[in-house]
């Protein structure tokens, strides 16, 4: 059983930066495709970014965050990060970390693909 704990959320002005962390226990992040999703009230959970497990080890991004967000993994710390810059008010959301055993590119943007989820961390971007 993999446990994921997010941290690093907060309030930031538009144009600012934040780094979210996702610390894993009970499993090794390098063996999973790790992803970030976000969700605002009344909306479906939205794919943000993913880093595929070792063997593929590629990063993938939603068009809305491409060029502004970077997903990375520190195997020694068993932690995944989401570096967010150029933040916009529309990035305001609860951000969730997720883990999946899949390595199939066509499925990594689908929330139902992921078995393990963190509790979420709030990111608020003021204009």
XYZ file of C-alpha atoms in Angstrom:
127
model
C 0.000 0.000 0.000
C 1.502 3.282 -1.152
C 0.873 6.372 0.929
C 1.306 9.829 -0.636
C 1.517 13.101 1.269
C 1.506 16.439 -0.534
C 2.895 19.681 0.825
C 3.956 23.099 -0.384
C 0.637 24.645 -1.266
C -0.293 28.155 -0.240
C -1.267 31.633 -1.345
C 0.798 33.355 -4.014
C 0.371 36.374 -6.258
C -0.099 35.998 -9.981
C 3.246 35.533 -11.685
C 4.752 33.905 -8.608
C 6.106 30.432 -8.007
C 5.469 27.476 -5.745
C 6.958 24.030 -5.437
C 4.711 21.173 -4.416
C 6.162 18.011 -2.927
C 4.714 14.514 -2.805
C 6.435 12.217 -0.330
C 5.792 8.514 -0.823
C 5.975 5.637 1.604
C 5.208 1.943 1.163
C 6.468 2.028 -2.414
C 9.270 3.399 -4.562
C 8.334 6.358 -6.752
C 10.667 5.210 -9.512
C 8.528 2.100 -9.978
C 5.338 4.095 -10.581
C 4.082 6.610 -13.027
C 3.600 9.628 -10.768
C 1.182 12.388 -11.647
C -0.309 15.631 -10.455
C -3.981 16.412 -10.881
C -6.025 19.355 -9.706
C -9.645 19.876 -8.889
C -11.847 22.861 -8.169
C -15.347 22.600 -6.670
C -17.941 21.446 -9.166
C -15.380 20.358 -11.728
C -13.801 17.055 -12.638
C -10.289 16.236 -11.579
C -7.929 17.605 -14.220
C -4.588 16.184 -15.333
C -1.662 18.541 -14.798
C 1.594 16.624 -15.244
C 3.113 13.164 -15.036
C 6.483 11.498 -14.975
C 6.524 7.944 -16.149
C 8.271 5.208 -14.251
C 11.879 4.313 -14.933
C 12.281 2.691 -18.294
C 10.297 5.489 -19.876
C 11.108 8.337 -17.488
C 9.464 10.986 -19.622
C 7.473 13.984 -18.503
C 4.069 14.959 -19.830
C 2.036 18.104 -19.292
C -1.399 19.500 -19.851
C -1.365 22.209 -22.498
C -2.529 24.741 -19.917
C 0.655 24.375 -17.858
C 3.238 23.492 -20.489
C 6.247 25.758 -20.258
C 5.290 26.948 -16.751
C 5.255 23.757 -14.660
C 7.940 21.118 -14.291
C 7.501 17.663 -12.768
C 10.525 15.869 -11.356
C 11.446 12.971 -9.139
C 14.103 12.517 -6.444
C 14.586 8.792 -6.031
C 16.859 9.180 -3.009
C 14.131 11.079 -1.154
C 11.320 9.015 -2.690
C 9.590 12.280 -3.520
C 8.001 13.824 -6.577
C 7.871 17.568 -7.142
C 5.812 19.991 -9.147
C 7.627 23.270 -9.713
C 5.082 25.887 -10.712
C 6.050 29.267 -12.086
C 4.206 32.024 -13.882
C 1.165 31.176 -11.799
C -2.204 32.474 -12.908
C -5.461 32.883 -10.968
C -6.923 30.032 -13.017
C -4.301 27.711 -11.490
C -6.114 28.052 -8.169
C -7.162 24.559 -7.146
C -6.527 21.642 -4.846
C -3.561 19.736 -6.212
C -3.339 15.976 -5.802
C -0.438 13.590 -6.228
C -1.177 10.144 -7.643
C 0.653 6.904 -8.423
C -0.047 4.203 -10.959
C 1.655 1.047 -12.103
C 0.767 1.833 -15.694
C 3.349 2.922 -18.211
C 0.949 3.263 -21.114
C 1.214 6.745 -22.544
C -2.423 6.964 -23.636
C -3.681 6.360 -20.088
C -1.498 8.602 -17.955
C -3.797 11.622 -18.239
C -6.816 9.678 -16.961
C -7.549 9.943 -13.239
C -9.086 6.458 -13.161
C -5.714 5.019 -14.123
C -4.230 5.908 -10.759
C -4.479 3.610 -7.769
C -2.994 5.749 -5.025
C -3.826 9.345 -4.147
C -2.680 11.916 -1.652
C -5.001 14.085 0.407
C -4.388 17.203 -1.672
C -2.865 20.625 -1.056
C -4.541 23.957 -1.760
C -2.941 26.405 -4.161
C -4.475 29.864 -4.356
C -3.250 32.453 -6.853
C -4.402 36.013 -6.291
C -4.702 38.526 -9.116
